[in-house]
Short mmCIF file of C-alpha atoms in Angstrom, two decimals:
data_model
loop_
_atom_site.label_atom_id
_atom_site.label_comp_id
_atom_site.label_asym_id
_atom_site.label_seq_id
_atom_site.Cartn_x
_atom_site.Cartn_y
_atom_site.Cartn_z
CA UNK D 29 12.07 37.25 -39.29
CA UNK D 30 15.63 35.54 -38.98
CA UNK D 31 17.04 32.69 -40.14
CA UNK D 32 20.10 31.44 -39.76
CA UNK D 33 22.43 28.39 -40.91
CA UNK D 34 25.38 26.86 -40.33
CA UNK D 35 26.86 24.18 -42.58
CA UNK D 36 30.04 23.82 -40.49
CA UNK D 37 30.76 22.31 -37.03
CA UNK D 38 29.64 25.43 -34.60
CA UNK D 39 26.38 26.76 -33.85
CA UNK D 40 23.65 27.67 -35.53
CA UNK D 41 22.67 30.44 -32.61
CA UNK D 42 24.43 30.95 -30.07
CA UNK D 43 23.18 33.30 -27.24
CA UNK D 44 24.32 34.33 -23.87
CA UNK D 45 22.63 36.64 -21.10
CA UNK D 46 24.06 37.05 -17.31
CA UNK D 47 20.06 38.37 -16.29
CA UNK D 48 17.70 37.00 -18.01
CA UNK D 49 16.29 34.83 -20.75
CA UNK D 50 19.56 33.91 -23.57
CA UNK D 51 17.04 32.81 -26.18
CA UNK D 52 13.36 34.53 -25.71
CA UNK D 53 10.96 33.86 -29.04
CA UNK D 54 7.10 34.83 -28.91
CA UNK D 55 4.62 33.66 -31.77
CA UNK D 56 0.99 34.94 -32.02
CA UNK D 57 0.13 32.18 -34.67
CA UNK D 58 -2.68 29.46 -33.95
CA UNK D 59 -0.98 26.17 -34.05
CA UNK D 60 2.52 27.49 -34.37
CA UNK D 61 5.18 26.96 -31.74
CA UNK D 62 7.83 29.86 -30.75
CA UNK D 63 10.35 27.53 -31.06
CA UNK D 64 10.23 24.78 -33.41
CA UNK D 65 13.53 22.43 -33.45
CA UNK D 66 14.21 20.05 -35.91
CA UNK D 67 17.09 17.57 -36.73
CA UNK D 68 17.80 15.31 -40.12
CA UNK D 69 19.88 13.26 -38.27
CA UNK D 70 19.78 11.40 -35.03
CA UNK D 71 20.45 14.13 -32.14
CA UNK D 72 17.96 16.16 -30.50
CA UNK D 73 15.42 18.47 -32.54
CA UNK D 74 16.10 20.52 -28.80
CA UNK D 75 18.17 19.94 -25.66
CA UNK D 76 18.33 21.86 -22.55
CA UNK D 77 21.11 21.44 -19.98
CA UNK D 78 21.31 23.05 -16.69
CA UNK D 79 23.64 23.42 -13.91
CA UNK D 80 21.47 23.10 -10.60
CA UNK D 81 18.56 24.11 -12.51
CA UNK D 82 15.62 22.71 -15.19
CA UNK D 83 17.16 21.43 -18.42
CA UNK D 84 13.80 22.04 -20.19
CA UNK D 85 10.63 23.91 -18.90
CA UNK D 86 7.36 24.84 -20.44
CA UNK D 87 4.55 26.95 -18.75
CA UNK D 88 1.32 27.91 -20.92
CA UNK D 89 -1.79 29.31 -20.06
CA UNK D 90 -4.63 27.31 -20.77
CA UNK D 91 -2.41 25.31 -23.25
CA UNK D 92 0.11 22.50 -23.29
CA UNK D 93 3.50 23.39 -21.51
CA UNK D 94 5.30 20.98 -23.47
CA UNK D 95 4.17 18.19 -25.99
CA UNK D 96 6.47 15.62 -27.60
CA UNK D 97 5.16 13.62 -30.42
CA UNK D 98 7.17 10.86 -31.92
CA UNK D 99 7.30 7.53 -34.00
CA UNK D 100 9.64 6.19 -31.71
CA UNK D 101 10.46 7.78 -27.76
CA UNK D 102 8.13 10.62 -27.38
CA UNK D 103 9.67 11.70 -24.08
CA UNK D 104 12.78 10.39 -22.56
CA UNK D 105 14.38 11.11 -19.00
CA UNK D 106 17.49 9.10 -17.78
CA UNK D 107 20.30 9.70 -14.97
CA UNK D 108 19.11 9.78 -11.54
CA UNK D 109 16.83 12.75 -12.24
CA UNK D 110 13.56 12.67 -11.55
CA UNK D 111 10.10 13.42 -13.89
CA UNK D 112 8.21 15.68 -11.50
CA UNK D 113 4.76 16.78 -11.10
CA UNK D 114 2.04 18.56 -9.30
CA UNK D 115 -0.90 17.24 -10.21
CA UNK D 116 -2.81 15.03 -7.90
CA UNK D 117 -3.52 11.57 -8.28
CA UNK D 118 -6.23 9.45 -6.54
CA UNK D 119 -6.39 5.70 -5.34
CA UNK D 120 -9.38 3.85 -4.76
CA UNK D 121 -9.65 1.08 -3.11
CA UNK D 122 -13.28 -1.39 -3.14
CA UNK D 123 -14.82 -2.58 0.55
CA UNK D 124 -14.74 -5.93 -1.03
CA UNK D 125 -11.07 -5.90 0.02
CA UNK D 126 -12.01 -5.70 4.03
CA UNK D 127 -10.46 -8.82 6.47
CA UNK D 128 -11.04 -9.03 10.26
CA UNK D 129 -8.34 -7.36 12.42
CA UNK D 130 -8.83 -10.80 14.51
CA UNK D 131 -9.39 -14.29 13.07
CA UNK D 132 -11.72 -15.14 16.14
CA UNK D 133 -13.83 -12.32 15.67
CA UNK D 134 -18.17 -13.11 14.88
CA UNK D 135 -17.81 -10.72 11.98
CA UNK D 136 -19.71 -11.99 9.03
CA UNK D 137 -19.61 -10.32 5.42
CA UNK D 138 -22.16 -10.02 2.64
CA UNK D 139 -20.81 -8.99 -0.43
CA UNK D 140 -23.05 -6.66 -2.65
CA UNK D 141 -23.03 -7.09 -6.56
CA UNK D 142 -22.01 -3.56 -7.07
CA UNK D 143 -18.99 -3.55 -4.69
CA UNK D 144 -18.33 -2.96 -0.59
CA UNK D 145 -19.22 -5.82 1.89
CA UNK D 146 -22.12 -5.61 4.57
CA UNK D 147 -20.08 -6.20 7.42
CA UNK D 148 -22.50 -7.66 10.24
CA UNK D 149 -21.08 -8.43 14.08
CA UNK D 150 -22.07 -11.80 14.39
CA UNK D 151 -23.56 -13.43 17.50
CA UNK D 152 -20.87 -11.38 19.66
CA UNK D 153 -22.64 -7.65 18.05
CA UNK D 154 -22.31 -5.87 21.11
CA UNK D 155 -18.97 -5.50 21.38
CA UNK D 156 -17.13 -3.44 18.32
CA UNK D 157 -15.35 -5.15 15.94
CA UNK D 158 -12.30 -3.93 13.74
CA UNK D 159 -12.04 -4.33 10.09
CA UNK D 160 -8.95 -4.02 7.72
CA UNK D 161 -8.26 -2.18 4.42
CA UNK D 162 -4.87 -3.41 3.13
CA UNK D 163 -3.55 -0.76 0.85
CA UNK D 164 -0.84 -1.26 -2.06
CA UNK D 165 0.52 2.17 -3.32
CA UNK D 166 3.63 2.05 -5.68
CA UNK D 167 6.31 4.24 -4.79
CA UNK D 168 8.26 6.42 -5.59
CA UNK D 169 6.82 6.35 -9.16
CA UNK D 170 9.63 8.17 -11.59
CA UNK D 171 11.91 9.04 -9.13
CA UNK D 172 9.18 10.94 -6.70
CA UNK D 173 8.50 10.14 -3.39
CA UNK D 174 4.43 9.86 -3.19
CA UNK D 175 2.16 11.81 -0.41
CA UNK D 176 -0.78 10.58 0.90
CA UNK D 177 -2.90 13.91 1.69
CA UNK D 178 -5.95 12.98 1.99
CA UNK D 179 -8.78 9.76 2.94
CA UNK D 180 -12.38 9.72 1.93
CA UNK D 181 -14.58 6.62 2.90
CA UNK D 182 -17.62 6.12 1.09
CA UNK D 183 -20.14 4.16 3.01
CA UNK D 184 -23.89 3.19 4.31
CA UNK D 185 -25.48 1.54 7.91
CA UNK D 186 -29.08 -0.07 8.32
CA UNK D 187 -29.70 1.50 11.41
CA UNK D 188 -29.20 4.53 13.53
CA UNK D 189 -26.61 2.84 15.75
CA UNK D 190 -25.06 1.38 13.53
CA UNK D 191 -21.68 2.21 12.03
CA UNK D 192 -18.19 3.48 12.48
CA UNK D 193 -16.81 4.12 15.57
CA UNK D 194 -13.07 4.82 15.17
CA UNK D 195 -10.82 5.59 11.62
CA UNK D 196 -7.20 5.10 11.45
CA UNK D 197 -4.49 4.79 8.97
CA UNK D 198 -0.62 3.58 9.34
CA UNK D 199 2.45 3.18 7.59
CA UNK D 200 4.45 0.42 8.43
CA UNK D 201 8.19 1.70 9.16
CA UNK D 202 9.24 -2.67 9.76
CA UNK D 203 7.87 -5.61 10.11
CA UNK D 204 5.43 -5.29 13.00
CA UNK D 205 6.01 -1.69 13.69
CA UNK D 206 4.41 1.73 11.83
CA UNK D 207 3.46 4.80 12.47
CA UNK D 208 0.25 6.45 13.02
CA UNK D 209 -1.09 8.90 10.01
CA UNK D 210 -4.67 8.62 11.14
CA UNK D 211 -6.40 8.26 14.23
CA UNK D 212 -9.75 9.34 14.55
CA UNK D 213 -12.19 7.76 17.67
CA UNK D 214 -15.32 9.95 16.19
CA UNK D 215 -18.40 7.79 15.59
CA UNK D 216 -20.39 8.10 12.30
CA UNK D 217 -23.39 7.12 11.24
CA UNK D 218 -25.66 8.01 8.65
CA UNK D 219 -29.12 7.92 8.78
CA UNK D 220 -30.26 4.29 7.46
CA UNK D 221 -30.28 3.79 3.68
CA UNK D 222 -28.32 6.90 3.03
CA UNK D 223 -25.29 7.06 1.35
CA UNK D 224 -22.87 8.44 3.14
CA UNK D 225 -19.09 9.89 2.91
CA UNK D 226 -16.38 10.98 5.69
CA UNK D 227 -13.20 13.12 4.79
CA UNK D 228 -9.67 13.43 6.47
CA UNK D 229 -6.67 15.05 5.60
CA UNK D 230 -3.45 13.36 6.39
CA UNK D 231 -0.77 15.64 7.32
CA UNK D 232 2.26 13.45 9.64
CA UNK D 233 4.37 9.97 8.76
CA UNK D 234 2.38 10.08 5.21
CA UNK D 235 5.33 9.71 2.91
CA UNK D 236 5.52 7.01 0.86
CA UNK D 237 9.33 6.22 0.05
CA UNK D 238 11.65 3.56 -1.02
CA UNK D 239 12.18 2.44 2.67
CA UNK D 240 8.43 2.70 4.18
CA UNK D 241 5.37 2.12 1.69
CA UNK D 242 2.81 -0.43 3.24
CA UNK D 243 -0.24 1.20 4.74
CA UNK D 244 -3.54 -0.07 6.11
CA UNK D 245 -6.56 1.53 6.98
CA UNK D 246 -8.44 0.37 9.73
CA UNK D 247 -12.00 0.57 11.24
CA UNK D 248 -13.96 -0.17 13.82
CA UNK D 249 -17.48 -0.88 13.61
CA UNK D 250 -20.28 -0.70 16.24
CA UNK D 251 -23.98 -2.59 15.46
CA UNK D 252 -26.93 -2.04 17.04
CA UNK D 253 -28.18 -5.42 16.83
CA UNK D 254 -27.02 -9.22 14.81
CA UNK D 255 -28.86 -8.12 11.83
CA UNK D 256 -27.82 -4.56 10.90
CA UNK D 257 -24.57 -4.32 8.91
CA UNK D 258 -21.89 -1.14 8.24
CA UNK D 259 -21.48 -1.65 4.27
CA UNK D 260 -18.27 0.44 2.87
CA UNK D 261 -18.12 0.77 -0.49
CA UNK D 262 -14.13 1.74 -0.79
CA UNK D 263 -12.37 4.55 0.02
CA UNK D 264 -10.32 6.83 -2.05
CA UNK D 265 -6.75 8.11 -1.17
CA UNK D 266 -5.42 11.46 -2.67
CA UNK D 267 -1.43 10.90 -3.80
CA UNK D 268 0.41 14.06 -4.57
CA UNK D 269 4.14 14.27 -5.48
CA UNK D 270 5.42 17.57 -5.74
#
């Protein structure tokens, strides 16, 4: 419909609006973009510059907001700017990672070929013992500070009463010192040889940053005798970053 060139110094377009959009271009072909850029040289095919807003945004519909395709750097963000998003990610992390809380605990652990220890309580089973899910979560990733929203434990007991007794999750804020995201003293059990799940959402100190990032996950276990066993497969954390 228009074209326009410019084989001097200036602009090709150049548009201005005090209320609302100072370029707006709609296409209703398959495959075709509303705005195409393109450039013969080595600058940008398009750039987008803001003053306390978005240099560049794309929404669509049940499409692709915005899709860079190159030989060389498809997409490229520098400065101190961040690359932002809202979609969620997820962590898991295998049972086959649990320690004891205490060194001088009777805990014993079985390891299962497809993943998650059978944790058993050792000669000293009557008395509960507390297990330990170390947890390594990068952050911030691209500039974002990361939020851990939600836990979900995946996990089986041999017998009736046998299985977890308490759920918690920190964040240490220092060496020896954190702050409590989880704590949950509900017992769960499931009924034996089922496969089980438990879900929290975490909602306070759950901000992973570039001064606090270690967490652990903790649990403690109650048996109903030497030979049943609490097995936990892994758990999955949900990371979101908007």
């Amino acid at each position: 419909v228009l074209s326009v060139k410019n084989y001097g110094s200036g602009y090709g377009i150049s548009a201005y609006s005090a209320n609302n959009n100072g370029v707006y271009a709609s296409s209703g072909a398959d495959d075709q973009a509303a705005i195409s850029g393109y450039n013969s040289s080595t600058g940008e095919g398009i750039k987008g510059t803001s003053v306390g807003g978005v240099g560049v945004y794309g929404g669509s519909i049940g499409g692709v907001g915005v899709e860079a395709s190159s030989t060389s750097v498809s997409l490229k963000a520098t400065g101190t700017g961040i690359i932002q998003s809202s979609a969620q990610s997820y962590l898991w992390i295998s049972g086959n990672n649990l320690v004891k809380a205490n060194t001088s605990d009777t805990t014993t652990f079985s390891r299962d070929l497809y993943g998650g220890f059978k944790v058993y309580g050792g000669s000293d089973w009557a008395n509960p013992k507390v297990v330990v899910l170390p947890v390594t979560i990068p952050g911030p990733l691209y500039g974002q500070d990361v939020t851990v929203t939600r836990l979900d434990v995946y996990y089986t007991n041999s017998a009736d009463l046998t299985g977890i007794s308490a759920t918690s999750v920190r964040r240490q804020n220092g060496v020896g010192t954190g702050d409590t995201i989880l704590s949950d003293g509900t017992d769960l059990t499931c009924t034996a040889g089922n496969q089980c799940e438990e879900h929290w959402g975490l909602t306070q100190n759950n901000t992973i940053n570039a001064q606090q990032g270690i967490l652990y996950i903790a649990f403690e276990l109650m048996f109903a005798s030497d030979s049943d066993y609490v097995q936990i497969g892994g758990v999955r954390l949900t990371l979101e970053h908007d």
